[in-house]
PDB file of C-alpha atoms in Angstrom:
ATOM      1  CA  UNK A   1     -50.917 -27.760  -5.051  1.00  0.00           C
ATOM      2  CA  UNK A   2     -47.453 -27.704  -5.336  1.00  0.00           C
ATOM      3  CA  UNK A   3     -46.782 -28.879  -8.878  1.00  0.00           C
ATOM      4  CA  UNK A   4     -42.860 -30.064  -9.707  1.00  0.00           C
ATOM      5  CA  UNK A   5     -42.262 -28.572 -13.742  1.00  0.00           C
ATOM      6  CA  UNK A   6     -38.975 -29.095 -15.593  1.00  0.00           C
ATOM      7  CA  UNK A   7     -38.493 -26.090 -16.479  1.00  0.00           C
ATOM      8  CA  UNK A   8     -37.996 -21.720 -14.885  1.00  0.00           C
ATOM      9  CA  UNK A   9     -39.744 -21.589 -18.349  1.00  0.00           C
ATOM     10  CA  UNK A  10     -42.714 -23.497 -17.257  1.00  0.00           C
ATOM     11  CA  UNK A  11     -43.107 -22.447 -13.164  1.00  0.00           C
ATOM     12  CA  UNK A  12     -43.377 -18.825 -14.416  1.00  0.00           C
ATOM     13  CA  UNK A  13     -46.136 -19.017 -17.409  1.00  0.00           C
ATOM     14  CA  UNK A  14     -48.279 -21.726 -15.237  1.00  0.00           C
ATOM     15  CA  UNK A  15     -47.792 -19.743 -11.987  1.00  0.00           C
ATOM     16  CA  UNK A  16     -50.886 -18.659 -10.989  1.00  0.00           C
ATOM     17  CA  UNK A  17     -52.693 -15.182 -10.260  1.00  0.00           C
ATOM     18  CA  UNK A  18     -53.354 -14.452  -6.969  1.00  0.00           C
ATOM     19  CA  UNK A  19     -54.585 -10.651  -7.756  1.00  0.00           C
ATOM     20  CA  UNK A  20     -55.850  -9.190 -10.585  1.00  0.00           C
ATOM     21  CA  UNK A  21     -52.710  -6.999  -9.790  1.00  0.00           C
ATOM     22  CA  UNK A  22     -50.285  -9.185 -11.361  1.00  0.00           C
ATOM     23  CA  UNK A  23     -46.990  -9.216  -8.724  1.00  0.00           C
ATOM     24  CA  UNK A  24     -44.501 -11.713  -9.418  1.00  0.00           C
ATOM     25  CA  UNK A  25     -42.302 -11.137  -6.942  1.00  0.00           C
ATOM     26  CA  UNK A  26     -44.757 -11.854  -4.443  1.00  0.00           C
ATOM     27  CA  UNK A  27     -45.958 -15.026  -5.831  1.00  0.00           C
ATOM     28  CA  UNK A  28     -41.887 -16.471  -6.436  1.00  0.00           C
ATOM     29  CA  UNK A  29     -41.260 -15.895  -3.226  1.00  0.00           C
ATOM     30  CA  UNK A  30     -42.549 -18.812  -1.064  1.00  0.00           C
ATOM     31  CA  UNK A  31     -41.942 -21.293  -4.031  1.00  0.00           C
ATOM     32  CA  UNK A  32     -38.630 -22.572  -3.202  1.00  0.00           C
ATOM     33  CA  UNK A  33     -38.107 -24.804  -6.109  1.00  0.00           C
ATOM     34  CA  UNK A  34     -38.636 -21.921  -8.097  1.00  0.00           C
ATOM     35  CA  UNK A  35     -35.826 -20.141  -5.788  1.00  0.00           C
ATOM     36  CA  UNK A  36     -33.134 -22.752  -5.828  1.00  0.00           C
ATOM     37  CA  UNK A  37     -32.979 -23.359  -9.384  1.00  0.00           C
ATOM     38  CA  UNK A  38     -32.055 -19.263 -10.318  1.00  0.00           C
ATOM     39  CA  UNK A  39     -28.824 -18.632 -11.720  1.00  0.00           C
ATOM     40  CA  UNK A  40     -26.473 -16.102 -11.944  1.00  0.00           C
ATOM     41  CA  UNK A  41     -27.031 -14.213 -15.163  1.00  0.00           C
ATOM     42  CA  UNK A  42     -24.520 -11.043 -15.113  1.00  0.00           C
ATOM     43  CA  UNK A  43     -21.968  -9.958 -12.348  1.00  0.00           C
ATOM     44  CA  UNK A  44     -22.094  -6.487 -12.312  1.00  0.00           C
ATOM     45  CA  UNK A  45     -18.659  -4.676 -10.624  1.00  0.00           C
ATOM     46  CA  UNK A  46     -20.677  -2.248  -8.320  1.00  0.00           C
ATOM     47  CA  UNK A  47     -19.655  -3.555  -4.068  1.00  0.00           C
ATOM     48  CA  UNK A  48     -16.380  -4.549  -2.523  1.00  0.00           C
ATOM     49  CA  UNK A  49     -18.037  -7.206  -0.627  1.00  0.00           C
ATOM     50  CA  UNK A  50     -20.471  -9.619  -1.162  1.00  0.00           C
ATOM     51  CA  UNK A  51     -24.187  -8.433  -1.318  1.00  0.00           C
ATOM     52  CA  UNK A  52     -26.274  -9.268   1.359  1.00  0.00           C
ATOM     53  CA  UNK A  53     -29.561  -7.757   0.464  1.00  0.00           C
ATOM     54  CA  UNK A  54     -31.694  -7.167  -2.744  1.00  0.00           C
ATOM     55  CA  UNK A  55     -35.035  -4.891  -3.377  1.00  0.00           C
ATOM     56  CA  UNK A  56     -37.258  -3.864  -6.587  1.00  0.00           C
ATOM     57  CA  UNK A  57     -38.726  -0.960  -7.066  1.00  0.00           C
ATOM     58  CA  UNK A  58     -42.733  -1.441  -7.923  1.00  0.00           C
ATOM     59  CA  UNK A  59     -41.833  -1.740 -11.570  1.00  0.00           C
ATOM     60  CA  UNK A  60     -38.896  -3.589 -11.527  1.00  0.00           C
ATOM     61  CA  UNK A  61     -36.507  -1.575 -13.053  1.00  0.00           C
ATOM     62  CA  UNK A  62     -34.168  -0.250 -10.412  1.00  0.00           C
ATOM     63  CA  UNK A  63     -32.708  -2.615  -7.428  1.00  0.00           C
ATOM     64  CA  UNK A  64     -31.153  -1.732  -4.178  1.00  0.00           C
ATOM     65  CA  UNK A  65     -27.973  -3.509  -3.007  1.00  0.00           C
ATOM     66  CA  UNK A  66     -26.614  -3.333  -0.161  1.00  0.00           C
ATOM     67  CA  UNK A  67     -23.405  -5.554   0.883  1.00  0.00           C
ATOM     68  CA  UNK A  68     -20.351  -5.475   3.619  1.00  0.00           C
ATOM     69  CA  UNK A  69     -18.618  -2.826   2.001  1.00  0.00           C
ATOM     70  CA  UNK A  70     -21.283  -0.634   4.276  1.00  0.00           C
ATOM     71  CA  UNK A  71     -22.453   0.897   0.609  1.00  0.00           C
ATOM     72  CA  UNK A  72     -26.478   0.806  -0.206  1.00  0.00           C
ATOM     73  CA  UNK A  73     -26.965   1.185  -4.794  1.00  0.00           C
ATOM     74  CA  UNK A  74     -29.317   1.855  -6.920  1.00  0.00           C
ATOM     75  CA  UNK A  75     -28.545   0.359 -10.098  1.00  0.00           C
ATOM     76  CA  UNK A  76     -31.089   0.582 -13.452  1.00  0.00           C
ATOM     77  CA  UNK A  77     -31.416  -2.888 -14.304  1.00  0.00           C
ATOM     78  CA  UNK A  78     -32.489  -2.330 -17.592  1.00  0.00           C
ATOM     79  CA  UNK A  79     -29.376  -1.045 -18.841  1.00  0.00           C
ATOM     80  CA  UNK A  80     -26.939  -1.287 -15.812  1.00  0.00           C
ATOM     81  CA  UNK A  81     -26.026   2.560 -14.895  1.00  0.00           C
ATOM     82  CA  UNK A  82     -25.963   3.231 -11.255  1.00  0.00           C
TER      83      UNK A  82
END
C-alpha cells in the first residue's frame, strides 16, 4: 500500500519497518515519490566532473563517490572531511 503524504518528514516518520534491524537506505530505495522530492543539501568541491555514483557505508558516516573525473573519493559526512 503506497500512501501519498505531503512532506518528506511524514514519509520518514511513517515509513514501515521491514525488519527488526531497520536500514532506511534499504526501505527507501524503491520509494520513487520520496526520492523525487529530495534536494541538494550541500555542494562539496571534491570532484571535477559530474558525480555518477555514491555508496554509503553501513553506519551512514562515510560516502564513497565516483565521478567523470575518474576518481573515487571517501567523504566523512559528519564533518565533510575527505
